[in-house]
Coordinates of C-alpha atoms in Angstrom, one line a residue:
X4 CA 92.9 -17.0 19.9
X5 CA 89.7 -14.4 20.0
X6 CA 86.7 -16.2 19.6
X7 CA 85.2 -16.9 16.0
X8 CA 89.0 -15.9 14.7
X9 CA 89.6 -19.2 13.2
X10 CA 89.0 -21.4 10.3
X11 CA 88.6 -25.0 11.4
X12 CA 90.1 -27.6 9.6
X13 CA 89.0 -31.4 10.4
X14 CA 90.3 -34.5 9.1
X15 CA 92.2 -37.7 9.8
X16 CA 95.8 -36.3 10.1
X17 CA 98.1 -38.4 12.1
X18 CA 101.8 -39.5 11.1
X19 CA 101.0 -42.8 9.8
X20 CA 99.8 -42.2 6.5
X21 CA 101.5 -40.1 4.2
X22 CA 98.2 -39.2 2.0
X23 CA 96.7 -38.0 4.8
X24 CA 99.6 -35.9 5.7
X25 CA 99.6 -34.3 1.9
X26 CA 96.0 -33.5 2.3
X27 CA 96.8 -31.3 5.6
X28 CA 99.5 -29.3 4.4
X29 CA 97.6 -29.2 1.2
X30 CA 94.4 -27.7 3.0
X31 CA 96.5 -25.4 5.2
X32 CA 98.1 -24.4 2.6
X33 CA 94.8 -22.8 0.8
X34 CA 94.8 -20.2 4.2
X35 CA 96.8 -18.3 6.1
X36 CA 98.2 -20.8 8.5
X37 CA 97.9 -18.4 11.4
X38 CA 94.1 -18.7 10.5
X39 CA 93.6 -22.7 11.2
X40 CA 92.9 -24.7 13.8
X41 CA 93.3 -28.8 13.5
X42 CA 90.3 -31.2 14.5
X43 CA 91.4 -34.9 14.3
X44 CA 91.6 -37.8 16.2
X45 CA 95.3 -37.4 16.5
X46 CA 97.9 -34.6 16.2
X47 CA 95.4 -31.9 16.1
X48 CA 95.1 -28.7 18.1
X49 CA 90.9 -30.4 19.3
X50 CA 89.4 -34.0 19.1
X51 CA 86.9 -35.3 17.4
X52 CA 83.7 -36.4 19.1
X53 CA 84.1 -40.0 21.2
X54 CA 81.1 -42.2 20.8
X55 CA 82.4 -45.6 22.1
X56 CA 82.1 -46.2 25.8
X57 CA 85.4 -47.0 26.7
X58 CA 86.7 -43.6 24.8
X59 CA 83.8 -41.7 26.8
X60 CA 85.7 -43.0 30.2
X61 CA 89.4 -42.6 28.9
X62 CA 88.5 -39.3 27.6
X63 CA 85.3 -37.4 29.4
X64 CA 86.1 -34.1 28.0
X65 CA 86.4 -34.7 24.6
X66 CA 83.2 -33.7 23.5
X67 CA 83.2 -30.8 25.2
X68 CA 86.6 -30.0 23.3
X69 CA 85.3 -31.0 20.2
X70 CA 81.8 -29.2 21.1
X71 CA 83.8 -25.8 22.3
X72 CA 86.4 -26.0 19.1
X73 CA 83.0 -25.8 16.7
X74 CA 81.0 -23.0 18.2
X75 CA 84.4 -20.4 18.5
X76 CA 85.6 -21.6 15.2
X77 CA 84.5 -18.7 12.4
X78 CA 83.8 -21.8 9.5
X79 CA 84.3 -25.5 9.4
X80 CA 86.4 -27.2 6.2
X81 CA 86.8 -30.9 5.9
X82 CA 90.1 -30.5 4.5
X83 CA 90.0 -33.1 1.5
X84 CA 89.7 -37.1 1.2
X85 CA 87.0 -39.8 1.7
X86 CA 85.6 -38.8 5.6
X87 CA 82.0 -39.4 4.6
X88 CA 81.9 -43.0 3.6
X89 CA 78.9 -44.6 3.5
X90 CA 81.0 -47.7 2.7
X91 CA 82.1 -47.7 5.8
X92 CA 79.2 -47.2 8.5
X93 CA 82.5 -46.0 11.2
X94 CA 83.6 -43.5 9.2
X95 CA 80.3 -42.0 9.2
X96 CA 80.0 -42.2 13.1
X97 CA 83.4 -40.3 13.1
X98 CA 82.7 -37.4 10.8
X99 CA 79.0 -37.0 10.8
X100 CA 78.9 -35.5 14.2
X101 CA 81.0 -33.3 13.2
X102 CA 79.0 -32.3 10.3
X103 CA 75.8 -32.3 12.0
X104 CA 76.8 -30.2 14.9
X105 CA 78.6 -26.9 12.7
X106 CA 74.5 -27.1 10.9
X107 CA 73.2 -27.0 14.1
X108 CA 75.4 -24.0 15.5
X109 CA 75.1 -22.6 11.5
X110 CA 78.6 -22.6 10.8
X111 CA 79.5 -21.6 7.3
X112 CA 80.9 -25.5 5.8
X113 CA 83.0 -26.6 3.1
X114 CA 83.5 -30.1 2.2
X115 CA 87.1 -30.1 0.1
X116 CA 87.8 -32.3 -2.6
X117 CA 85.8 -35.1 -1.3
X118 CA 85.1 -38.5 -1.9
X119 CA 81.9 -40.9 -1.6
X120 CA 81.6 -44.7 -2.4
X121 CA 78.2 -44.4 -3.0
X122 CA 75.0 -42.1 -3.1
X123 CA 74.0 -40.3 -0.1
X124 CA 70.9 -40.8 1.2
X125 CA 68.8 -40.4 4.5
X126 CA 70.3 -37.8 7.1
X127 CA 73.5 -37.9 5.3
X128 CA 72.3 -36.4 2.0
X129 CA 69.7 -33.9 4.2
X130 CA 73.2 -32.6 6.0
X131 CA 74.7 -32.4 2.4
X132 CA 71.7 -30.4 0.5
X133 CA 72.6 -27.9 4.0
X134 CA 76.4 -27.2 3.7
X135 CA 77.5 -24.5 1.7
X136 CA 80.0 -25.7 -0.9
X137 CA 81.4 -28.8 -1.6
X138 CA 83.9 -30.1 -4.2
X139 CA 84.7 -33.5 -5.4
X140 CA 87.8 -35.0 -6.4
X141 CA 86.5 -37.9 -8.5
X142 CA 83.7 -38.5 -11.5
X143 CA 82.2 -40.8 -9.5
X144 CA 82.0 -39.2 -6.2
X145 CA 80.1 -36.0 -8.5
X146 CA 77.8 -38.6 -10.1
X147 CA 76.8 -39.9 -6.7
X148 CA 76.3 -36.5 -5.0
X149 CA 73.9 -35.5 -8.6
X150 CA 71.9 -38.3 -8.4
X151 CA 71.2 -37.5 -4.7
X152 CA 70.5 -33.9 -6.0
X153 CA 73.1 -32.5 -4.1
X154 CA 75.0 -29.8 -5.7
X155 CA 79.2 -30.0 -6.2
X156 CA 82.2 -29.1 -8.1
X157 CA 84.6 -31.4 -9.8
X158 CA 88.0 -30.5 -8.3
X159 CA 92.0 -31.8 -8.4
X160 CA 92.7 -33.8 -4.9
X161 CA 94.3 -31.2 -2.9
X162 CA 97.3 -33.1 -2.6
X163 CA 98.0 -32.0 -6.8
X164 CA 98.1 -28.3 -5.7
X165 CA 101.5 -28.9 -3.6
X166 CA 105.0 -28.5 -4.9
X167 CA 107.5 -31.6 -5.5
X168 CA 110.0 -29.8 -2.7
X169 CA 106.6 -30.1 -0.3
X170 CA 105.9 -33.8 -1.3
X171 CA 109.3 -34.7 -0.8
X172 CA 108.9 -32.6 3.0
X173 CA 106.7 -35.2 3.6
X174 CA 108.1 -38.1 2.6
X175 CA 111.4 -36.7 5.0
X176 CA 108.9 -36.7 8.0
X177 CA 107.3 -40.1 7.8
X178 CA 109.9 -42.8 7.9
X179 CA 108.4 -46.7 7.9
X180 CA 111.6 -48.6 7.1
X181 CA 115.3 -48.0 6.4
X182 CA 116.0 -45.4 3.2
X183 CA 118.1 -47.6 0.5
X184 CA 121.8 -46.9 0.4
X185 CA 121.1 -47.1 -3.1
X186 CA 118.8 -47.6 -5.5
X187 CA 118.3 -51.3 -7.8
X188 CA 120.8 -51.2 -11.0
X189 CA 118.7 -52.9 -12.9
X190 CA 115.0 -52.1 -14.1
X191 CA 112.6 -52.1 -11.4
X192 CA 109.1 -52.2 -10.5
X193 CA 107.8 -49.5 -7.6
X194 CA 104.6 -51.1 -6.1
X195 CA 102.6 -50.4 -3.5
X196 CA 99.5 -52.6 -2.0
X197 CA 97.5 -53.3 0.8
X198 CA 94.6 -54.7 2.7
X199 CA 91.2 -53.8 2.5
X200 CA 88.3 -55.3 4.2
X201 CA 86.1 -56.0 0.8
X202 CA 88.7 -57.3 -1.4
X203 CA 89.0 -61.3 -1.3
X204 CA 92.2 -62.7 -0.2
X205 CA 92.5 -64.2 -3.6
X206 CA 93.5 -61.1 -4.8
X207 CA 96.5 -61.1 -2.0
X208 CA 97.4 -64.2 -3.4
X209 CA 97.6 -63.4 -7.1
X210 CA 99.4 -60.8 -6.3
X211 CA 102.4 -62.6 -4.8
X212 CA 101.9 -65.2 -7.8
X213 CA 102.4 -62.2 -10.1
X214 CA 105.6 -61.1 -8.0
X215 CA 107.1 -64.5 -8.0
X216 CA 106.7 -64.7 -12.0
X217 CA 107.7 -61.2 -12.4
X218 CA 110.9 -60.6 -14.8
X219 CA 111.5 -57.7 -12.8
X220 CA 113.1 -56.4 -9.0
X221 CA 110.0 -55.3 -7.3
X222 CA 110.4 -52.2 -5.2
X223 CA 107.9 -51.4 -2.8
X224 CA 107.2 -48.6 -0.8
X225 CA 104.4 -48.2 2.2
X226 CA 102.2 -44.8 2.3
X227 CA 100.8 -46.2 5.5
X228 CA 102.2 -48.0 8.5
X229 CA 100.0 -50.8 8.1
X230 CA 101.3 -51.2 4.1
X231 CA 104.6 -52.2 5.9
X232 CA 102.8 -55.3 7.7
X233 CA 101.3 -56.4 4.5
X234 CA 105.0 -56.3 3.4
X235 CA 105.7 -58.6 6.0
X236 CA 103.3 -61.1 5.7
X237 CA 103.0 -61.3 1.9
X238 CA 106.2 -60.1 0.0
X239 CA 108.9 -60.0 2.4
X240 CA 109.9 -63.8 1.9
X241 CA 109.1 -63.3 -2.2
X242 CA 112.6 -61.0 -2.9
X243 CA 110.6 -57.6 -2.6
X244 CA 112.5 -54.9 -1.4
X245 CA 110.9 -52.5 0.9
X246 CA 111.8 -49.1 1.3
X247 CA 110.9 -45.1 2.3
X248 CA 108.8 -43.3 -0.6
X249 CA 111.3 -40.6 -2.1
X250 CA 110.5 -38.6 -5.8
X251 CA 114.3 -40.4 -6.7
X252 CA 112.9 -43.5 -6.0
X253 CA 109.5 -42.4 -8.3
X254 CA 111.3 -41.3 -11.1
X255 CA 113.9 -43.7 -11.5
X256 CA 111.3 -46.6 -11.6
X257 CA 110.6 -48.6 -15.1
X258 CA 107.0 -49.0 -13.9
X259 CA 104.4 -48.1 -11.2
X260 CA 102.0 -49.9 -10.1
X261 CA 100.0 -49.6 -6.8
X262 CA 96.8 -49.2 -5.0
X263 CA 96.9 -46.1 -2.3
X264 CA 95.2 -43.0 -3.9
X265 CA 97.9 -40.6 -3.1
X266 CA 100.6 -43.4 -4.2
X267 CA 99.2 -43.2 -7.6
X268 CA 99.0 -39.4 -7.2
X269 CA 102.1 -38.7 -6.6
X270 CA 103.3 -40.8 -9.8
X271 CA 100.5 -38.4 -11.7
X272 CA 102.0 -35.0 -10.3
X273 CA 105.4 -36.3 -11.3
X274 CA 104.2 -37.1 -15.0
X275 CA 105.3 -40.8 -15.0
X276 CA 103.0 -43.9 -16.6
X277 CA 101.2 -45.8 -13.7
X278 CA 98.9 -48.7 -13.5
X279 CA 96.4 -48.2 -10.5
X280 CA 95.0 -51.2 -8.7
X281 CA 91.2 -50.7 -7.8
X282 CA 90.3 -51.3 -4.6
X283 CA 87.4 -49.0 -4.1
X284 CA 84.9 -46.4 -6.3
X285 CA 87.5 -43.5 -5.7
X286 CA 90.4 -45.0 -7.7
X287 CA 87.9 -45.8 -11.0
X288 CA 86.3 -42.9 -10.4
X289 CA 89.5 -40.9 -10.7
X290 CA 91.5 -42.7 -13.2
X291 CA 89.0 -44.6 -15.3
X292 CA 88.0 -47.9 -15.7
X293 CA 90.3 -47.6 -19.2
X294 CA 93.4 -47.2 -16.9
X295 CA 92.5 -49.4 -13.9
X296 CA 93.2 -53.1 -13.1
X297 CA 89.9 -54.2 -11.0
X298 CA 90.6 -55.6 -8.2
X299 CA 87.4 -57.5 -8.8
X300 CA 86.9 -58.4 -11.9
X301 CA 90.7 -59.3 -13.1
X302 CA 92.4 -61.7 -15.1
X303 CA 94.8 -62.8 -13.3
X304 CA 96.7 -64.4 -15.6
X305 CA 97.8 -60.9 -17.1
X306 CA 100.8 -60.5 -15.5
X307 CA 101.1 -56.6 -14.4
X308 CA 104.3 -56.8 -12.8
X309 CA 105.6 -57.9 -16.4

């Protein structure tokens, strides 16, 4: 491509996790595809900036790459999801070079249908109050970037925008486990769950106390590659059956319950009841304190899975 021909598109695309691989065809999907160029740590056309040691040795020219792919590129779009998480300080190490270096070189920037766990502040919120536009996907993620004075819009996760055939696309190319020769004949429940570093393991534990008590087969599917290792070490030995995420297996579910974003997304675009698990600001601030189960402040002796 001619220089400053092409719109570049960062985020954290790989073929492990199928919410990530929604929001990529989702934001190519807003341009011409013959338009965009991928910056990610994996599977894109550039890297990201390396800041540990040991990925400066392993992979000298990276910053270069990354350096190069930024000053051709005709605007930067971080292409939907939670990059800038001041939750997690790594995240920020990631993405925030990024960010600071298209300022520098005065790159027109949009920040897509963002999320942020908290509010901004310090050099975050000064890059913020520089970029051009931003939309957020969540009330709570626009609350945080107000009270930082930081102007944004109120927007759909990209991910809504994209046709059942294209969610269904997706599920085809991202295979965890064997698809089910067929599906439960009686009533069951489609879950989804998995670790995160601020929940207590209590919660893991309630949760296999509600499966064990559950009336119900439990059906659950992974959105991530590590979902299927939470499988195995909490629900495999409980009954649970594991298998591929598929709309049949959506629809044809007496409940949903579940704690990925996209998970829960996916049962919204398909206009079926859920029950989302709170595990972090994005969920409630998406679907409501009204609709949620808090992850930390629960009774657990309310069964969900019932």
């Amino acid at each position: 491509m001619t220089n400053k021909n092409y719109i570049l598109l960062v985020g954290n695309y790989g073929h492990t996790n199928i919410g990530d691989m929604l929001l990529k065809k989702a934001a190519i999907q807003q341009y011409s595809e013959s338009q965009i160029k991928v910056m990610s740590p994996a599977y894109g056309d550039f890297p990201i900036f390396t800041t540990g040691f040991r990925s400066l040795i392993k992979h000298p020219l990276n910053n270069w790459k990354a350096f190069r792919a930024i000053t051709l590129s005709k605007k930067v779009v971080f292409g939907g999801g939670g990059l800038l998480n001041s939750q997690n300080k790594h995240s920020l190490l990631i993405w925030g070079p990024i960010l600071l270096t298209s300022l520098i070189l005065r790159k027109p920037i949009e920040l897509n249908a963002q999320s942020f766990s908290s509010t901004p502040r310090g050099l975050l919120k000064l890059m913020l109050k520089n970029v051009d536009a931003i939309s957020v996907r969540d009330n709570l993620s626009h609350q945080y970037l107000k009270n930082a004075g930081v102007k944004s819009e109120l927007v759909e996760d990209l991910a809504l925008s994209l046709s059942t055939e294209s969610i269904q696309n997706v599920f085809d190319d991202i295979k965890f486990t064997s698809d089910l020769d067929k599906l439960p004949k009686t009533d069951y429940i489609l879950l989804n769950a998995r670790t995160y570093k601020a929940l207590p393991s209590s919660v893991y534990l309630d949760l296999q106390d509600w499966v064990q008590k559950s009336k119900y087969q439990i059906v659950f599917t992974p959105f991530d590659i590590a979902d299927v290792d939470f499988y195995n070490k909490y629900l495999k030995d409980l009954g649970v059956i594991i298998a591929n995420p598929s709309l049949k297996l959506f629809k044809s579910a007496y409940k949903i319950i579940g704690m990925r974003l996209h998970f829960l997304l996916v049962a919204q675009k398909l206009k079926m009841q859920f029950t989302p698990l709170s595990y972090a600001p994005k969920v409630i601030g998406m679907f409501g304190t009204q609709k949620c189960i808090d992850l930390y402040n629960y009774d657990k002796q309310k069964n969900p899975l019932n």
